[in-house]
Short mmCIF file of C-alpha atoms and ligand atoms in Angstrom, two decimals:
data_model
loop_
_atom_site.label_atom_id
_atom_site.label_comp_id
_atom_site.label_asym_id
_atom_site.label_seq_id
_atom_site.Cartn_x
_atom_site.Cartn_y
_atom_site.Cartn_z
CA UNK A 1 18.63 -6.19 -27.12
CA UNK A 2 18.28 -3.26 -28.90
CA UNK A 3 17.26 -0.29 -26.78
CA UNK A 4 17.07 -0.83 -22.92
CA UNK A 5 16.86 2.33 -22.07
CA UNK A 6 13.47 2.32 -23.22
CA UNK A 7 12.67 -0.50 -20.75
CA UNK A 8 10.71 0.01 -17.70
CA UNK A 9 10.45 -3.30 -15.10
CA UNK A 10 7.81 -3.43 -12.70
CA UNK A 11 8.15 -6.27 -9.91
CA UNK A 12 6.71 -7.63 -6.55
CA UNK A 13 4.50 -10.23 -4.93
CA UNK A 14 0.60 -10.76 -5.95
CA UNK A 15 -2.03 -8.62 -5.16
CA UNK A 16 -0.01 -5.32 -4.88
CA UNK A 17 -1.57 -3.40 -7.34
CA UNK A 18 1.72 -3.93 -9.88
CA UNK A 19 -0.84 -4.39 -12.87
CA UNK A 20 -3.13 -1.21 -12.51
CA UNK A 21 0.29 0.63 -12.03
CA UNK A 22 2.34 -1.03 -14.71
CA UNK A 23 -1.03 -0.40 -17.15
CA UNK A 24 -1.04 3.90 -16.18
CA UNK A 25 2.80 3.95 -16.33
CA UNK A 26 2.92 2.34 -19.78
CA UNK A 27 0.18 4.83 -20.84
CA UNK A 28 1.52 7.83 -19.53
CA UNK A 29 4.71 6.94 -21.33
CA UNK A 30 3.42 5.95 -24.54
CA UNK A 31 5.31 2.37 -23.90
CA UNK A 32 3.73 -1.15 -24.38
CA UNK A 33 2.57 -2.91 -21.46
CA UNK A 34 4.27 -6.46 -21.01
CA UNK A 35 2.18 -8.59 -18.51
CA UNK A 36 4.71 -11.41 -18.09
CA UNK A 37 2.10 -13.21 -15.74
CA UNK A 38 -0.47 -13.51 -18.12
CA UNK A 39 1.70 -15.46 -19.87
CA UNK A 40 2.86 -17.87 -17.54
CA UNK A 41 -1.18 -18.23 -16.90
CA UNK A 42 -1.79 -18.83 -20.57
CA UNK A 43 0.91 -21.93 -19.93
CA UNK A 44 -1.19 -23.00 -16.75
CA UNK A 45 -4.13 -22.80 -18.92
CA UNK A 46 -2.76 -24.46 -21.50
CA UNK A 47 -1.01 -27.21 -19.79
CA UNK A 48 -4.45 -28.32 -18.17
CA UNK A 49 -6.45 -28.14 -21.14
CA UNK A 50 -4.10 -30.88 -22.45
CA UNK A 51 -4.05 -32.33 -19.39
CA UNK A 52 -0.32 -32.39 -19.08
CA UNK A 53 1.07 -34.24 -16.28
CA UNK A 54 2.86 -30.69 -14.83
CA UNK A 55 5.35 -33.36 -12.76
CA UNK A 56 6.64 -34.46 -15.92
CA UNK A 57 8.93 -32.09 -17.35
CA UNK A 58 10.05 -34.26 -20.44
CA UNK A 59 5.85 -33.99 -20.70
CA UNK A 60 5.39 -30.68 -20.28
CA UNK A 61 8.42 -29.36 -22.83
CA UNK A 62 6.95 -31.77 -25.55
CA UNK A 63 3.30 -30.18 -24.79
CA UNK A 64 4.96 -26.23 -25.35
CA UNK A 65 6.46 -26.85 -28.86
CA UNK A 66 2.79 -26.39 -30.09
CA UNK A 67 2.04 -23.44 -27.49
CA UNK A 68 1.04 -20.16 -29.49
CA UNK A 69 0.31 -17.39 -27.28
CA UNK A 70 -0.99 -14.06 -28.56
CA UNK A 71 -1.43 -11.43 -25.98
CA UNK A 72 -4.26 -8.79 -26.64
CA UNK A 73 -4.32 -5.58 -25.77
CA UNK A 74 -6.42 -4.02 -22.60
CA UNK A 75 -9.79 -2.95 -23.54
CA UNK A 76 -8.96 0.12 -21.07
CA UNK A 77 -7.28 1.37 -17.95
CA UNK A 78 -9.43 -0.77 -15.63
CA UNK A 79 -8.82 -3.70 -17.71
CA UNK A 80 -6.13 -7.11 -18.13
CA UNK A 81 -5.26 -7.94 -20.95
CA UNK A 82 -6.29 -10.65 -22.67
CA UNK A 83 -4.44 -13.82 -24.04
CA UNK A 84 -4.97 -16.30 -27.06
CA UNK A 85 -3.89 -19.61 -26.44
CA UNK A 86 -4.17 -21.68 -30.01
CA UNK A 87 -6.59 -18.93 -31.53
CA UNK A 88 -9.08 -19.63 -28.52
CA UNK A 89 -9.76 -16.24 -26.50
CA UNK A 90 -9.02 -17.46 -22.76
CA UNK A 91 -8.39 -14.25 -21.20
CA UNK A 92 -11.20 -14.68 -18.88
CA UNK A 93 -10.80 -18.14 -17.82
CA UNK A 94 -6.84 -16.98 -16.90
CA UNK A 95 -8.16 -14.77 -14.21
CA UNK A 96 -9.80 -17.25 -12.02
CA UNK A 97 -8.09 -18.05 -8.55
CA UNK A 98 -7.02 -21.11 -9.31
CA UNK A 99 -5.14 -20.08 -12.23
CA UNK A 100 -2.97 -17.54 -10.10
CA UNK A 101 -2.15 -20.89 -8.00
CA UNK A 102 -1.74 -23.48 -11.15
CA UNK A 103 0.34 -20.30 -12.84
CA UNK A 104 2.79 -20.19 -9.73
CA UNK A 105 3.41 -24.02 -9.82
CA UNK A 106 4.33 -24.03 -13.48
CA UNK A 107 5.83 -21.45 -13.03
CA UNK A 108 8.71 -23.06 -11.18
CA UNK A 109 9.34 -25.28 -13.75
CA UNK A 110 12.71 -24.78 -15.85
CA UNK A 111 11.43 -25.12 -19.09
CA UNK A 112 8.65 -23.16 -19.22
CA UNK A 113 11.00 -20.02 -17.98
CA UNK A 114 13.18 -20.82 -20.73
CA UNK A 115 10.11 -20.35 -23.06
CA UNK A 116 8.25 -17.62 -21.91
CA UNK A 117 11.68 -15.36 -20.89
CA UNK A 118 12.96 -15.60 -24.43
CA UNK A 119 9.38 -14.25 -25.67
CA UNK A 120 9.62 -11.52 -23.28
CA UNK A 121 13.28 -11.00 -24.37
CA UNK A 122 12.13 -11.02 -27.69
CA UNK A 123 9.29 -8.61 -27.34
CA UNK A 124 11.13 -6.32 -25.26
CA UNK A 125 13.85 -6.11 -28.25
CA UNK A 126 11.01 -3.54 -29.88
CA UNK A 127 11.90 -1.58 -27.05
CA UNK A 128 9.13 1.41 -24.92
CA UNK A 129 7.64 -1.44 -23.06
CA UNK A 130 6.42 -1.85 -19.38
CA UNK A 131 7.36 -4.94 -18.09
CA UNK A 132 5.50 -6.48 -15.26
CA UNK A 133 5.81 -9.71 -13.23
CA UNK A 134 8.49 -11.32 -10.88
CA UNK A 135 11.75 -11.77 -12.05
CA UNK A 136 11.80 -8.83 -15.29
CA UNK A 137 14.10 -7.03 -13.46
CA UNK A 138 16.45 -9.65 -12.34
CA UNK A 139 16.18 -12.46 -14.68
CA UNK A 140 14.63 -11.06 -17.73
CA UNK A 141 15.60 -7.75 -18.53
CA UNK A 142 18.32 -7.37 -15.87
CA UNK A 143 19.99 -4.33 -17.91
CA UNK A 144 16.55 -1.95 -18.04
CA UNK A 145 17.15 1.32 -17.25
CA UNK A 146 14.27 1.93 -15.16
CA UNK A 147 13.56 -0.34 -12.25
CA UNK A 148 11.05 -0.88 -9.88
CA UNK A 149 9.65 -3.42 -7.18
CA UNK A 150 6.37 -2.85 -5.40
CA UNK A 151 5.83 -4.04 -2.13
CA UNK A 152 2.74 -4.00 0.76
CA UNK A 153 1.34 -5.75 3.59
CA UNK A 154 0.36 -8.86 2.57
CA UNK A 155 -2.82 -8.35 5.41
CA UNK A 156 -3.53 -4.78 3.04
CA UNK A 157 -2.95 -6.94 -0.54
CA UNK A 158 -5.76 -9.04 0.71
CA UNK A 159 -8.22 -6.44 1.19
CA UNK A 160 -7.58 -4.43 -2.51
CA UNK A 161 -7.91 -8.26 -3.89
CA UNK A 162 -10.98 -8.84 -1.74
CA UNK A 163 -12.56 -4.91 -2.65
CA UNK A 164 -11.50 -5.37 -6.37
CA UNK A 165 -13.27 -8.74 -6.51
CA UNK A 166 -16.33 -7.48 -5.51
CA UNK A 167 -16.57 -4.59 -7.80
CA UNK A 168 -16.57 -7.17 -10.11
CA UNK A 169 -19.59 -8.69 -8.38
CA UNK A 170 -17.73 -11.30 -7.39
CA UNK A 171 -17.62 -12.26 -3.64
CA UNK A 172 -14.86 -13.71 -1.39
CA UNK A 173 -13.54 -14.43 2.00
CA UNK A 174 -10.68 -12.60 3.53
CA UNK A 175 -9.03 -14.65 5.22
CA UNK A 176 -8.96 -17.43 2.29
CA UNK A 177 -7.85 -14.40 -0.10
CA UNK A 178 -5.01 -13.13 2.37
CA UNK A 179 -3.99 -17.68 2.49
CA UNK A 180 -4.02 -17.61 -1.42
CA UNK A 181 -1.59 -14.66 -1.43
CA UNK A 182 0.89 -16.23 1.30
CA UNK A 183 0.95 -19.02 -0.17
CA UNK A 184 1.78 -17.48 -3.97
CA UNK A 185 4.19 -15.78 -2.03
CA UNK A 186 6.08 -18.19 -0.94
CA UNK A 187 6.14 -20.65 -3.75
CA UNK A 188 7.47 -17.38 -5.96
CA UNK A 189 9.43 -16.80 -3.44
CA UNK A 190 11.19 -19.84 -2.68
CA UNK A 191 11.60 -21.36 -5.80
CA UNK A 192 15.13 -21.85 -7.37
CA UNK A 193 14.58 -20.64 -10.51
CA UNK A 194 14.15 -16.71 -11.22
CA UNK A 195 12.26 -16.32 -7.14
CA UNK A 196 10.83 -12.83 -6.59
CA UNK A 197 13.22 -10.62 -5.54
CA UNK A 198 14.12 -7.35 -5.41
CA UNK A 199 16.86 -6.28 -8.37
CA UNK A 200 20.21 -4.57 -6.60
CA UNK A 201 19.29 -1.61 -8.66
CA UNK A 202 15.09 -1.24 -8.44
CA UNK A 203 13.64 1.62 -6.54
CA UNK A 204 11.18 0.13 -3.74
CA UNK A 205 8.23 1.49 -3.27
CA UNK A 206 6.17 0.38 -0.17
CA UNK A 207 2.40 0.57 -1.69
CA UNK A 208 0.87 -0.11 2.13
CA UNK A 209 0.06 3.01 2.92
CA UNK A 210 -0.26 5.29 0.00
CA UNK A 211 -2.61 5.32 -2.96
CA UNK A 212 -2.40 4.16 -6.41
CA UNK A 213 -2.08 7.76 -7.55
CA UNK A 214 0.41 8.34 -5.56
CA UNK A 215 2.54 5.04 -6.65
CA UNK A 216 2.13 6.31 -10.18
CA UNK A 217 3.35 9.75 -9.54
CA UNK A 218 6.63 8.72 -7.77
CA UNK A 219 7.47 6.19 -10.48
CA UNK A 220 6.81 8.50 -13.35
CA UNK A 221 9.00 11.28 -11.23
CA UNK A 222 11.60 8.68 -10.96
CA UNK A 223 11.79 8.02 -14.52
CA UNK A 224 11.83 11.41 -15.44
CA UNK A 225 14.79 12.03 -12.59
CA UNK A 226 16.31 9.67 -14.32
CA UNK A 227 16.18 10.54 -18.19
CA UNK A 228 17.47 14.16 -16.98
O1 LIG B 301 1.28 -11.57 -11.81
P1 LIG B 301 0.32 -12.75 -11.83
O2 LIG B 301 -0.44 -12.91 -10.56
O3 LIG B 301 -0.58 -12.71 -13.02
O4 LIG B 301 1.28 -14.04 -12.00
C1 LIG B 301 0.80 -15.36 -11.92
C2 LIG B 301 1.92 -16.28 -11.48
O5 LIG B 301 2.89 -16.38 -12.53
C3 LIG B 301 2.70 -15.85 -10.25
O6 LIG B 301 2.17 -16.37 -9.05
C4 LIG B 301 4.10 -16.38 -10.49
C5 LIG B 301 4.19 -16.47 -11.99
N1 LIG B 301 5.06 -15.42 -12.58
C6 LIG B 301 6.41 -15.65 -12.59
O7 LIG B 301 6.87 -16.66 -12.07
N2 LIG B 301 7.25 -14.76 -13.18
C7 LIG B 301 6.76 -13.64 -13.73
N3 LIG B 301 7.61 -12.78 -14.30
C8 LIG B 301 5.38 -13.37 -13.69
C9 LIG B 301 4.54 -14.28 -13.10
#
């Protein structure tokens, strides 16, 4: 890997606002932003589509060697990105909530971490990017210079999901939200392979109480610290 200095991971459990900050801080820094979850919901995607038996892991690795994924940049700020999935734009069907639970379970599986790390190794070879997701700073980059892992109340994580769904006009129940995100959490948590957790040398930054500004700030200050 060629320059991991210029490497910045960004880690923690759903719903934490890791994306928003991952987006500013790649911005601010003139790096690319890596959203390793997007990818691993292009695989869920793509793994239904062809109606993949997801048990089947002899199944499922035959089903990737024809997986092309081509991640598109944000349209802005406020915005994921977007993925390609065999030329076919699916960057809005990735977001739905049953993505973020089919994207956890496939996510367990061994060969589709093989897969999608080595494209994030690969892409992160360019160096200046912003990796976000659950494991970049353990698994996938586990020599980046700049570490991070976001944490919050999972009770809190449920209302931002809740507040951000609805500016998007799009209504939902607390309580089911704040179930969805417990139960992410533990199957990312749990799992053998790559489980969220926090990297021996990531700063931690408790999100609960303070604002997104705020989260920016002290990772952008840390960085800086830390370049001298
Ligand atoms: O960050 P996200 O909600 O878009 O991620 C969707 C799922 O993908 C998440 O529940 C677990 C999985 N994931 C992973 O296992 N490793 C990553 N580095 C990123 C995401």
């Amino acid at each position: 890997m060629s320059d991991l200095q210029d490497i910045v991971t960004i880690d923690g459990p759903s719903g934490v606002g890791k994306s928003t900050i991952s987006r500013r801080t790649a911005a601010a820094l003139g790096f690319t932003y890596l959203d390793t979850g997007a990818m691993y919901r292009a695989v869920a995607w793509f793994l239904e589509s062809e109606q993949v038996d997801v048990t089947d892991e002899t199944a499922v690795q035959k089903s990737l060697e024809s997986l092309e994924i081509e991640l598109l940049p944000a349209a802005d700020e406020m915005s994921d990105v977007g993925v390609r999935v065999a030329g076919k734009d699916v960057s809005r069907e990735i977001r739905m909530p049953e993505m973020s639970m089919a994207a956890s379970r496939v996510s367990a599986l061994n060969v589709v971490r093989k897969r999608l790390t080595a494209m994030q190794q690969e892409i992160g070879r360019r160096g200046k990017i912003v990796a976000e997701g659950r494991d970049t700073g353990t698994v996938v980059f586990p020599d980046a210079a700049y570490k991070f892992y976001l944490d919050a109340d999972p009770g809190e994580r449920a209302r931002r999901r809740v507040a951000q769904l609805r500016e998007k006009g799009e209504v939902q129940d607390e309580a089911e939200v704040l179930a969805m995100i417990l139960e992410r959490d533990k199957n990312d948590s749990e799992r053998e392979l790559a489980p969220l957790a926090v990297a021996a040398d990531a700063v931690v930054i408790d999100t609960t109480k303070i604002s997104i500004n705020e989260v920016g700030r002290a990772i952008l200050d840390s960085i800086r610290k830390k370049k001298g």
